[in-house]
Structures are given as C-alpha cells and as structure tokens.
Amino acid sequence: MKDLFSPYTFKGLELKNRIVMPPMCQYSVDQKDGIATEWHYMHYVSRAVGGAGFIMIEMTDVEPDGRISDFDLGLWSDEQIPALKRIVDACHSYGAKVGIQIAHAGRKAEDAEVPVAPSAIAFDENSKQPRALATEEVKGLVEKFRTAVARAVKAGFDTIELHGAHGYLIHQFHSPLTNKRDDEYGKDLNRFGREIIQAAKAEMPEDMPLLMRISAKEYVEGGYGIQESIAFAKEYQKAGVDMFDISSGGEGPITAWGRPGTHAAYQVPLARDIKQALDIPVIAVGRLDDPTLANAIIGNEDADLVAVGRGMLRNPYWALEAASKLGKETDIPKQYSSGF
C-alpha cells in the first residue's frame, strides 16, 4: 500500500519518500546578481535535514529581466553555478534529492525597465506595460532556457522543472488571454513551450526526468479550464515532459469570477484529472499541510507526490513530524532522536 513515506522511483530519480518542498521565492539575493546566498543554503539544507525527500529550488531565471524582482535567483551565467552546487551537495548528504525551477517572468517582471511578453498586454492597471517580443527574440529565449538547463545539470541537480504556470512567460504564450500574436508562436500557442521542452531535454541526461509546473485552470473570465489544460499538457508530454506539477491561476487579478477555493486540497482534483487523462506522474500542491490529508492523497492515488509549501515555511521539520503523527518510520537525525 502506497503512503506518504513510500519510496518513489521514476527514471533516474529515486526518492526516499513522497514529500516535496515546492519552489517558493525567497527574494533574498541581496547583491542582485542572481547568486544563491547563505540564506538560500540554510533554507534548503534545513529541509533536507528535516526529512523532505524532494526539494525544489525556487524560480530561477534565464536572464536578468526575466526575474520577478532583482532579488531572485538566476542561471544566466556560469558564475551562478557554484553556490547552487553547494546547496545540492549538502542536501544530497542528508538524503534529499533536489530539482530546480527554470523560468522567465515575462510581463510579471516587476523590476525590468520594460518587461517582455508574447503580446503588449499589461498584467493589471498597476503593472508596467510590456512590449511584445519579436519572433527572433522568442527563439533567443528558447536558447536562454536551454543554456540555463545546461548550467543546472552542471550544478548536479537531480531533475529540472520548467515553470509553465502562474502567469509567467511560458503560461503567457499558451494562454489565449495573453497571446494575441500573428506569427508562428501565435498561430500555435504551444510552440514556445514545446521548443523549450525539446531544448531542455537535449541538455539533460537520458534518465533525468523533466518536470513542468502548469496552471491547470485560469480564474478570470474567458480563461481556460481543465479540458484545455489537458490538451496542451498532452502536447507537452509528447515533446518530452515526464511529470507535471499541478497548480492553477496566476494569469490575472482574481475577481469574483471563478474564484479558487480556499479549502484544503482545492487543486487536487486538477492533479487527478491530469494524471488520469495522460497516464503520467503528477505532483499535487495547495493547502496540503495536514499529514493525514497528504497521506490520503497518495493512498487514494490522486497524485504520486505531495508538495507542502506553507507547512514547510513554518516548520523545516514538517516531514519528521508527519512521520511521527502517522506512525511511519523515517530517518531521524540522531542528534534529534530524543525529540521524537
């Protein structure tokens, strides 16, 4: 019987349990150079000590103007590799596997002088007006994703996640709300995402799985729903995605129309639908902090892995406490064994 503490193996990724620390921006690169700091080291390694099987490094951007803020991580330079490798190596020493989320914020790049986007449509009235990318610039960004993935592989990551959710650049291209182009990237809304997937796979070892986070539902009028996301996810699967990380929203300010639930596990049905429609592994996320609930999601086969965000921000040792509550065996650091 599968549970939260069952080992999980997929391609070359071998996890000791099914607990994921999802990518959560820390906005802590004080020098604004994209290089991980001591804060990032302590933040991620403490969750490895705390028993998480799989740690996903926060949104890491392919160019300076692709950052949400200038305090975000980057992988546009070889100089950014060593600090990330130090984190990966330390997490490995405590039994966790580590992925990294590669991204570009597009029109949601708050500190870019002029953000870029598929089309010149601002996020909201308080956001900067983006300019539409020229076709050759779009092709150039595919290359920037490729080189960022190559650097992540050099840093020793166990897997790569492409950020195609939350209204960032890949999402902006595959959403009819934000892509009004008339070139090849507008006639085929999924082309940009497919090309990035293919570029990433070309840089990754054959046994390394490629993950992609998608928003399976948009929460504004005229936004796409689960059937549309199943359709584009199938295209991305054919292009090379091995596992989907299922979130939702982020494409626009949330209005009364289609407001997402605030209840526990409100996004799990979306994960289950993608898993069943594509016969592909998925990560569920969204208010899954209760260990009993997280365990049930695995036991009911709604998802293959469970990401616990807010719970791990509050408690680096969430996984150890979950094992204690559920009566499951897990590796507790000997220094902390008397606490359990």
Coordinates of C-alpha atoms in Angstrom, one line a residue:
M1 CA 0.0 0.0 0.0
K2 CA 1.4 3.4 -1.0
D3 CA 1.7 6.1 1.5
L4 CA 3.5 9.4 2.1
F5 CA 6.6 7.6 3.2
S6 CA 6.8 5.0 0.5
P7 CA 9.9 5.3 -1.6
Y8 CA 9.3 6.6 -5.2
T9 CA 11.5 5.9 -8.2
F10 CA 10.9 7.5 -11.6
K11 CA 13.5 7.2 -14.3
G12 CA 16.8 8.1 -12.6
L13 CA 15.0 10.0 -9.7
E14 CA 15.0 7.9 -6.5
L15 CA 13.2 9.5 -3.6
K16 CA 13.1 8.1 0.0
N17 CA 9.6 9.5 0.5
R18 CA 6.9 11.3 -1.5
I19 CA 7.2 14.7 0.3
V20 CA 8.1 17.6 -1.9
M21 CA 9.2 21.1 -0.8
P22 CA 7.8 23.1 -3.6
P23 CA 9.6 26.1 -5.2
M24 CA 8.9 29.3 -3.2
C25 CA 10.6 32.5 -4.0
Q26 CA 12.8 33.9 -1.2
Y27 CA 13.6 37.3 -2.7
S28 CA 16.9 37.2 -0.9
V29 CA 19.6 37.8 -3.4
D30 CA 20.8 41.0 -1.7
Q31 CA 23.5 41.7 -4.3
K32 CA 21.0 41.4 -7.1
D33 CA 23.4 39.2 -9.1
G34 CA 21.3 36.1 -9.2
I35 CA 23.7 34.1 -7.0
A36 CA 22.4 32.0 -4.1
T37 CA 23.3 33.3 -0.7
E38 CA 23.9 31.8 2.7
W39 CA 20.2 32.3 3.4
H40 CA 19.3 30.0 0.5
Y41 CA 21.8 27.4 1.7
M42 CA 20.3 27.4 5.3
H43 CA 16.8 27.5 3.9
Y44 CA 17.1 24.5 1.7
V45 CA 19.5 22.3 3.6
S46 CA 17.4 22.6 6.8
R47 CA 14.5 21.0 4.9
A48 CA 16.8 18.1 3.8
V49 CA 17.8 17.7 7.5
G50 CA 14.1 17.9 8.2
G51 CA 13.3 14.8 6.2
A52 CA 11.9 16.1 2.9
G53 CA 12.5 13.6 0.1
F54 CA 12.5 16.0 -2.7
I55 CA 13.4 19.7 -2.6
M56 CA 12.7 22.1 -5.4
I57 CA 14.8 25.2 -5.6
E58 CA 12.7 28.3 -6.2
M59 CA 12.0 30.0 -9.6
T60 CA 15.4 30.6 -11.1
D61 CA 15.5 32.9 -14.2
V62 CA 17.2 32.6 -17.6
E63 CA 18.0 36.3 -17.9
P64 CA 18.2 39.4 -15.6
D65 CA 14.9 40.9 -16.9
G66 CA 13.2 37.5 -16.5
R67 CA 13.2 37.9 -12.7
I68 CA 10.1 38.8 -10.8
S69 CA 12.3 41.0 -8.8
D70 CA 16.0 41.8 -8.8
F71 CA 16.3 39.8 -5.6
D72 CA 15.6 36.5 -7.4
L73 CA 17.9 33.7 -8.3
G74 CA 19.4 33.3 -11.9
L75 CA 21.2 30.8 -14.1
W76 CA 22.1 33.1 -17.0
S77 CA 25.8 32.9 -16.0
D78 CA 28.4 30.2 -15.1
E79 CA 29.2 32.3 -12.0
Q80 CA 25.9 31.3 -10.6
I81 CA 26.6 27.6 -10.7
P82 CA 28.9 27.1 -7.6
A83 CA 26.6 28.4 -5.0
L84 CA 23.8 26.2 -6.3
K85 CA 26.1 23.2 -6.4
R86 CA 27.0 23.8 -2.8
I87 CA 23.3 23.6 -1.8
V88 CA 22.7 20.5 -3.9
D89 CA 25.7 18.6 -2.5
A90 CA 24.7 19.4 1.1
C91 CA 21.0 18.3 0.5
H92 CA 22.3 15.1 -1.0
S93 CA 24.4 14.4 2.1
Y94 CA 21.2 14.5 4.2
G95 CA 19.3 12.1 1.8
A96 CA 17.2 14.6 -0.2
K97 CA 17.0 14.9 -4.0
V98 CA 17.0 18.3 -5.5
G99 CA 15.4 19.9 -8.5
I100 CA 15.3 23.5 -9.8
Q101 CA 12.6 25.5 -11.4
I102 CA 13.8 27.3 -14.5
A103 CA 11.7 30.3 -15.6
H104 CA 11.1 33.7 -17.1
A105 CA 8.5 36.1 -15.5
G106 CA 7.6 37.8 -18.8
R107 CA 5.2 40.6 -18.2
K108 CA 5.3 39.9 -14.5
A109 CA 8.9 41.0 -14.2
E110 CA 8.4 43.9 -11.7
D111 CA 11.9 45.3 -11.8
A112 CA 12.6 45.1 -15.6
E113 CA 12.6 48.6 -17.1
V114 CA 10.3 47.3 -19.9
P115 CA 9.0 43.8 -19.4
V116 CA 8.6 41.5 -22.4
A117 CA 5.6 39.3 -23.2
P118 CA 4.0 37.5 -26.1
S119 CA 1.7 40.5 -26.6
A120 CA 1.8 44.0 -25.2
I121 CA -0.9 43.4 -22.6
A122 CA -0.2 44.5 -19.0
F123 CA -1.0 42.2 -16.1
D124 CA -3.2 44.9 -14.5
E125 CA -3.5 48.7 -14.2
N126 CA -0.8 48.8 -11.6
S127 CA 1.8 46.8 -13.7
K128 CA 4.3 48.0 -16.3
Q129 CA 3.3 47.9 -19.9
P130 CA 5.2 45.1 -21.6
R131 CA 6.4 45.1 -25.1
A132 CA 5.7 42.2 -27.5
L133 CA 8.7 40.1 -28.3
A134 CA 9.9 39.9 -31.9
T135 CA 9.9 36.4 -33.4
E136 CA 13.7 36.2 -33.3
E137 CA 13.7 37.3 -29.6
V138 CA 11.3 34.4 -28.8
K139 CA 13.8 32.0 -30.5
G140 CA 16.6 33.6 -28.5
L141 CA 14.7 33.0 -25.2
V142 CA 14.3 29.3 -26.1
E143 CA 18.1 29.3 -26.3
K144 CA 18.4 31.0 -22.9
F145 CA 16.2 28.3 -21.4
R146 CA 18.5 25.7 -22.9
T147 CA 21.7 27.2 -21.5
A148 CA 20.1 27.7 -18.1
V149 CA 19.2 24.0 -18.0
A150 CA 22.7 23.0 -19.1
R151 CA 24.1 25.0 -16.1
A152 CA 21.6 23.3 -13.8
V153 CA 22.8 19.9 -15.0
K154 CA 26.4 21.0 -14.3
A155 CA 25.4 22.1 -10.8
G156 CA 24.3 18.5 -10.1
F157 CA 20.5 18.8 -9.9
D158 CA 18.6 15.5 -9.9
T159 CA 15.8 17.0 -12.1
I160 CA 14.6 20.1 -13.8
E161 CA 11.2 21.8 -13.6
L162 CA 10.1 24.3 -16.3
H163 CA 7.7 26.9 -14.9
G164 CA 4.7 27.0 -17.2
A165 CA 2.3 28.2 -14.6
H166 CA 1.2 31.3 -12.5
G167 CA 1.1 33.7 -15.5
Y168 CA 4.8 33.7 -16.2
L169 CA 6.2 33.6 -19.7
I170 CA 5.5 30.0 -20.9
H171 CA 2.0 30.3 -19.4
Q172 CA 1.6 33.7 -21.2
F173 CA 2.4 32.0 -24.5
H174 CA -0.1 29.1 -24.2
S175 CA -2.9 31.2 -22.8
P176 CA -5.3 32.8 -25.3
L177 CA -5.8 35.7 -22.9
T178 CA -2.2 36.8 -23.2
N179 CA -1.0 35.6 -26.6
K180 CA -2.5 37.6 -29.5
R181 CA 0.5 37.1 -31.8
D182 CA 0.1 36.6 -35.6
D183 CA 3.4 34.8 -36.1
E184 CA 4.3 31.1 -35.7
Y185 CA 4.2 31.5 -31.9
G186 CA 0.6 32.9 -32.1
K187 CA -0.8 30.5 -34.6
D188 CA 0.4 27.7 -32.4
L189 CA 0.1 28.7 -28.8
N190 CA 2.0 25.7 -27.5
R191 CA 5.0 26.1 -29.8
F192 CA 7.1 28.2 -27.4
G193 CA 6.6 25.6 -24.6
R194 CA 7.3 22.7 -26.9
E195 CA 10.5 24.2 -28.1
I196 CA 11.7 24.9 -24.6
I197 CA 10.9 21.3 -23.5
Q198 CA 12.8 19.9 -26.5
A199 CA 15.8 22.3 -25.8
A200 CA 15.9 21.2 -22.2
K201 CA 15.7 17.5 -22.9
A202 CA 18.7 17.9 -25.3
E203 CA 20.8 19.1 -22.4
M204 CA 19.6 16.6 -19.8
P205 CA 20.9 13.1 -19.1
E206 CA 18.6 10.5 -20.6
D207 CA 17.5 9.1 -17.2
M208 CA 16.8 12.6 -15.7
P209 CA 13.0 13.3 -15.7
L210 CA 11.8 16.7 -16.9
L211 CA 9.0 18.2 -14.8
M212 CA 6.7 21.1 -15.7
R213 CA 4.5 23.2 -13.5
I214 CA 1.3 24.2 -15.1
S215 CA -1.7 26.2 -14.1
A216 CA -4.5 23.6 -14.9
K217 CA -7.2 26.3 -14.6
E218 CA -7.4 30.0 -15.0
Y219 CA -9.6 32.1 -12.7
V220 CA -10.6 35.1 -14.9
E221 CA -13.4 35.4 -17.4
G222 CA -12.5 33.8 -20.7
G223 CA -9.7 31.8 -19.1
Y224 CA -9.1 28.2 -20.0
G225 CA -10.2 25.2 -17.8
I226 CA -9.2 21.6 -17.2
Q227 CA -10.1 20.3 -20.7
E228 CA -7.9 22.9 -22.4
S229 CA -5.0 22.3 -20.0
I230 CA -5.3 18.5 -20.6
A231 CA -5.0 19.3 -24.3
F232 CA -1.8 21.4 -24.0
A233 CA -0.4 19.1 -21.4
K234 CA -0.7 16.2 -23.9
E235 CA 1.4 18.3 -26.4
Y236 CA 4.0 19.0 -23.8
Q237 CA 4.1 15.3 -22.8
K238 CA 4.8 14.3 -26.4
A239 CA 7.5 17.0 -26.5
G240 CA 9.3 15.4 -23.5
V241 CA 7.7 16.3 -20.2
D242 CA 7.9 13.3 -17.8
M243 CA 5.9 14.6 -14.8
F244 CA 3.5 17.6 -14.2
D245 CA 3.4 19.7 -11.1
I246 CA -0.3 20.8 -11.0
S247 CA -1.2 24.3 -9.8
S248 CA -3.6 26.9 -11.0
G249 CA -4.2 30.6 -11.6
G250 CA -1.8 33.5 -11.8
E251 CA -2.8 34.8 -15.2
G252 CA -4.6 37.8 -13.9
P253 CA -6.0 39.5 -10.8
I254 CA -8.5 37.2 -9.3
T255 CA -12.1 38.5 -9.5
A256 CA -15.4 37.2 -8.2
W257 CA -15.5 35.2 -11.5
G258 CA -14.1 31.7 -11.0
R259 CA -12.5 32.4 -7.6
P260 CA -10.5 29.5 -6.5
G261 CA -11.4 27.6 -3.3
T262 CA -9.5 28.3 -0.1
H263 CA -10.3 24.9 1.3
A264 CA -7.7 22.2 1.8
A265 CA -6.7 20.2 -1.3
Y266 CA -8.7 22.5 -3.6
Q267 CA -6.3 21.8 -6.5
V268 CA -6.1 18.0 -6.0
P269 CA -8.9 17.3 -8.4
L270 CA -7.0 19.1 -11.2
A271 CA -3.9 16.9 -10.5
R272 CA -6.0 13.8 -10.5
D273 CA -7.6 14.8 -13.8
I274 CA -4.3 15.4 -15.5
K275 CA -2.8 12.1 -14.1
Q276 CA -5.7 10.1 -15.3
A277 CA -6.1 11.7 -18.7
L278 CA -2.3 11.5 -19.6
D279 CA -1.4 8.4 -17.5
I280 CA 1.6 10.4 -16.2
P281 CA 3.0 11.1 -12.7
V282 CA 1.8 14.3 -11.1
I283 CA 2.7 16.4 -8.0
A284 CA -0.3 17.8 -6.1
V285 CA 0.1 21.1 -4.3
G286 CA -2.1 23.7 -2.5
R287 CA -3.1 23.7 1.2
L288 CA -1.9 20.1 1.9
D289 CA -0.2 20.9 5.2
D290 CA -2.2 18.3 7.2
P291 CA -0.2 15.0 7.2
T292 CA -3.3 12.8 7.3
L293 CA -4.6 14.6 4.2
A294 CA -1.3 14.5 2.4
N295 CA -1.1 10.8 3.2
A296 CA -4.6 10.2 1.9
I297 CA -3.8 11.8 -1.5
I298 CA -1.0 9.3 -2.0
G299 CA -3.1 6.4 -0.7
N300 CA -6.0 7.2 -2.9
E301 CA -3.6 7.6 -5.9
D302 CA -4.8 11.1 -6.7
A303 CA -1.1 12.1 -7.1
D304 CA 2.3 10.5 -7.0
L305 CA 4.0 13.2 -4.9
V306 CA 2.7 15.8 -2.5
A307 CA 4.1 19.3 -2.2
V308 CA 3.8 21.1 1.2
G309 CA 4.6 24.8 0.9
R310 CA 3.3 26.9 3.8
G311 CA 3.8 24.0 6.2
M312 CA 7.5 23.8 5.4
L313 CA 7.9 27.5 5.6
R314 CA 6.6 27.3 9.1
N315 CA 8.4 24.2 10.1
P316 CA 11.6 22.9 8.4
Y317 CA 11.0 19.5 10.1
W318 CA 7.5 19.0 8.8
A319 CA 8.4 15.7 7.3
L320 CA 9.7 14.3 10.6
E321 CA 6.7 15.5 12.5
A322 CA 4.4 14.0 9.8
A323 CA 6.1 10.6 10.2
S324 CA 5.6 10.8 13.9
K325 CA 1.9 11.7 13.6
L326 CA 1.2 9.0 11.0
G327 CA 3.2 6.3 12.8
K328 CA 5.6 5.9 9.9
E329 CA 9.3 5.1 10.1
T330 CA 11.7 7.7 8.7
D331 CA 15.3 8.6 9.2
I332 CA 15.5 11.0 12.1
P333 CA 18.9 12.6 12.6
K334 CA 20.4 11.0 15.7
Q335 CA 21.0 14.5 17.2
Y336 CA 17.2 15.0 17.2
S337 CA 16.1 11.5 18.0
S338 CA 15.2 12.3 21.7
G339 CA 12.7 14.8 20.4
F340 CA 10.6 12.1 18.8

